Amino acid sequence: GHPSRPDAPLAITLIARDASELRALAQSAADQLERGDDPSDRKAGRVFFSRNPLGPKGELAFVYPGSGNQYAGMGRELCLQWPEILRAQDRRNERLRSQLKAAEIWGGGSDIGGARTVILSQVTLGAIATDLMAGFGVRPDAIIGYSLGETAALFSVGAWRDRDEMLRRVTESELFVSDLTGRCNAARRAWGVADDAEVDWSVGVVETSADRAREVMAELDRVYLLIVNTPDECVIGGERLAVRKAVEMLGCPFHALEGVPTVHCEVAEEVSEEYRDLHVFDTYPPEGMRFYSGAWGESYEVDQDRAADSLLAQAVQGVDFPKTVRQAYDDGVRIFLEMGPGGSCARMIHKILDGVPFRAHSISSATQDEPSAVLRALGMLIAERVPVDLAQLCPGG
């Protein structure tokens, strides 16, 4: 009944479950304004206001997370709440159900499967989340992918379009069955491990700086710095005993990650040709979007070769997320919207950009009702005066 006013310099967004809560939130916000305070409800996350909105002067980036963020049921509530997104996706893809791995991720169990399931489902859910935000009129200026997120990003915004072909390649390839996961044959060849011996690959987050991690890795074999998450957090991986030794030397907590293949280190060089070929697709760069490479830490012109080169570079060289995020910030990005699943990238961005004006928010979380997370993301965008069309919330209204 009251269309948005994009010309209004300021906005307050209230996220209410019913009319009485809406009245209470509105009264509280009015009281805070009258006292000269900024309206907020940080604990519940139901009130959004910015006295100096970032939208008019800054850019918006969509951020796509990587492996390790998956959780059972991810994306299900989004698809139930906005089924028209799923229907539209079904019309554009011959095998959407197989891409989504619906039986595995929505089957009710806590174990959603191996690397193939994680890769295919997160790419598909990234596209669903992107189409959902497009329905609200939200379009990014910049695209950032964390590890697997780079692949998800390219498909989600339409730079790559043939997800059925991606399904075929991933399904038929041995990369995510025995080369980079399972028997880990790439690591077996790189380390000279006998065919009848086990390769016990382990990956996890350590709370230490990249410099300290590199110092320790230099003294050990078969363990690598894979990803720099924040100034004081990294991902390391390698042979389990070597990882355990590295953690002892670092003297810091270790948080294991599941379903992460043997990539982001020199091990992947054993299958570099196959890995690059997997990521060569006809490419259609969306106008007005800037793409960032996690390996290079900067934006690049997207074409068939450069996109494949970027994916290969992060597979064999690793990812420097702080460098990438800071470069995006220097280039003008002020609002980072994580397209899920999980909120790990938003959490890391808060650490990376501490002390400067920005916003980082996720639209999908394992600990929060997914439609509510979307509403909160929209609330944040509106308060920051990013154009949002809420008509999708009231179809037929």
C-alpha angles and dihedrals in degrees: 000000000000111000118212118269108221089183093061109107095214137029140183118209121203121194107201133175095206143356096273092052090047090055091048093049092046092050092048091049091049091050092050092050091049090054090051094251127130110253110247144154099184097164095056096027094222101122124060126185135152122191089197105033116209097205100080094051104027139057131246122234127195110216122201119200129220140230116312094050095083120117135178112273095017112165095006096111091047091054093046092050095045105025092161088074091057092045091053090049090050091055091053097046130054096208107028094146091055091046092050094045086217095173091055102042097035099033095103099249125114093231109074096183140255138317096294091056093048093048097047098040095047092049090050094045090049089057091047092050091048093050089048092055090044087058087059090052093252113144124172128231093202136031123211124180126191109211106302085016091077090063091043090050095052092052095039097058094039101254084123117030112173103087091157088062090048088053091051094048096047091045095049098039123092091212095096096031107051110346103059098010136022106028088009093220093177090060090042090059094041092051098036094240117170119252093244095050125089124247106213106197118192130184131182149145119265125194100231140097123272091242092055092045092051090049091056096040090056089063096051139061127225096019126099145187100241106173136008105219104175137341089280104027133069141167117236130183144172142101107355098239091047091049090050090051091049091052090051091051092046091048094211138115119281121209111195120224123207130214096022114139127218096276138120091059142069091279089078090061087079089071100025096128094050092044093052092046089054088061101047109110137152102273131215110182110212112235115251097016124115118207125210129207116219091207097047095037093220142078122274139190106263117230133136096275099038093050091051090045091053092051092048092046093056091045093058103024103036133232129288102197097174092053090049095047094046091050090051089050091049088050091057108272112142103159123055118192114191111214095206166199096178130348102258096119093050089050092051093046089056088058095043096050099035110150100027130086113267143119127227122182137162125221093203133046137168089221100047135057103265099226088050090052089053091050091051091050090051090047091054092048093050092049088051087050097245107153110259129176110210096185089106089067091062107038111191091010 
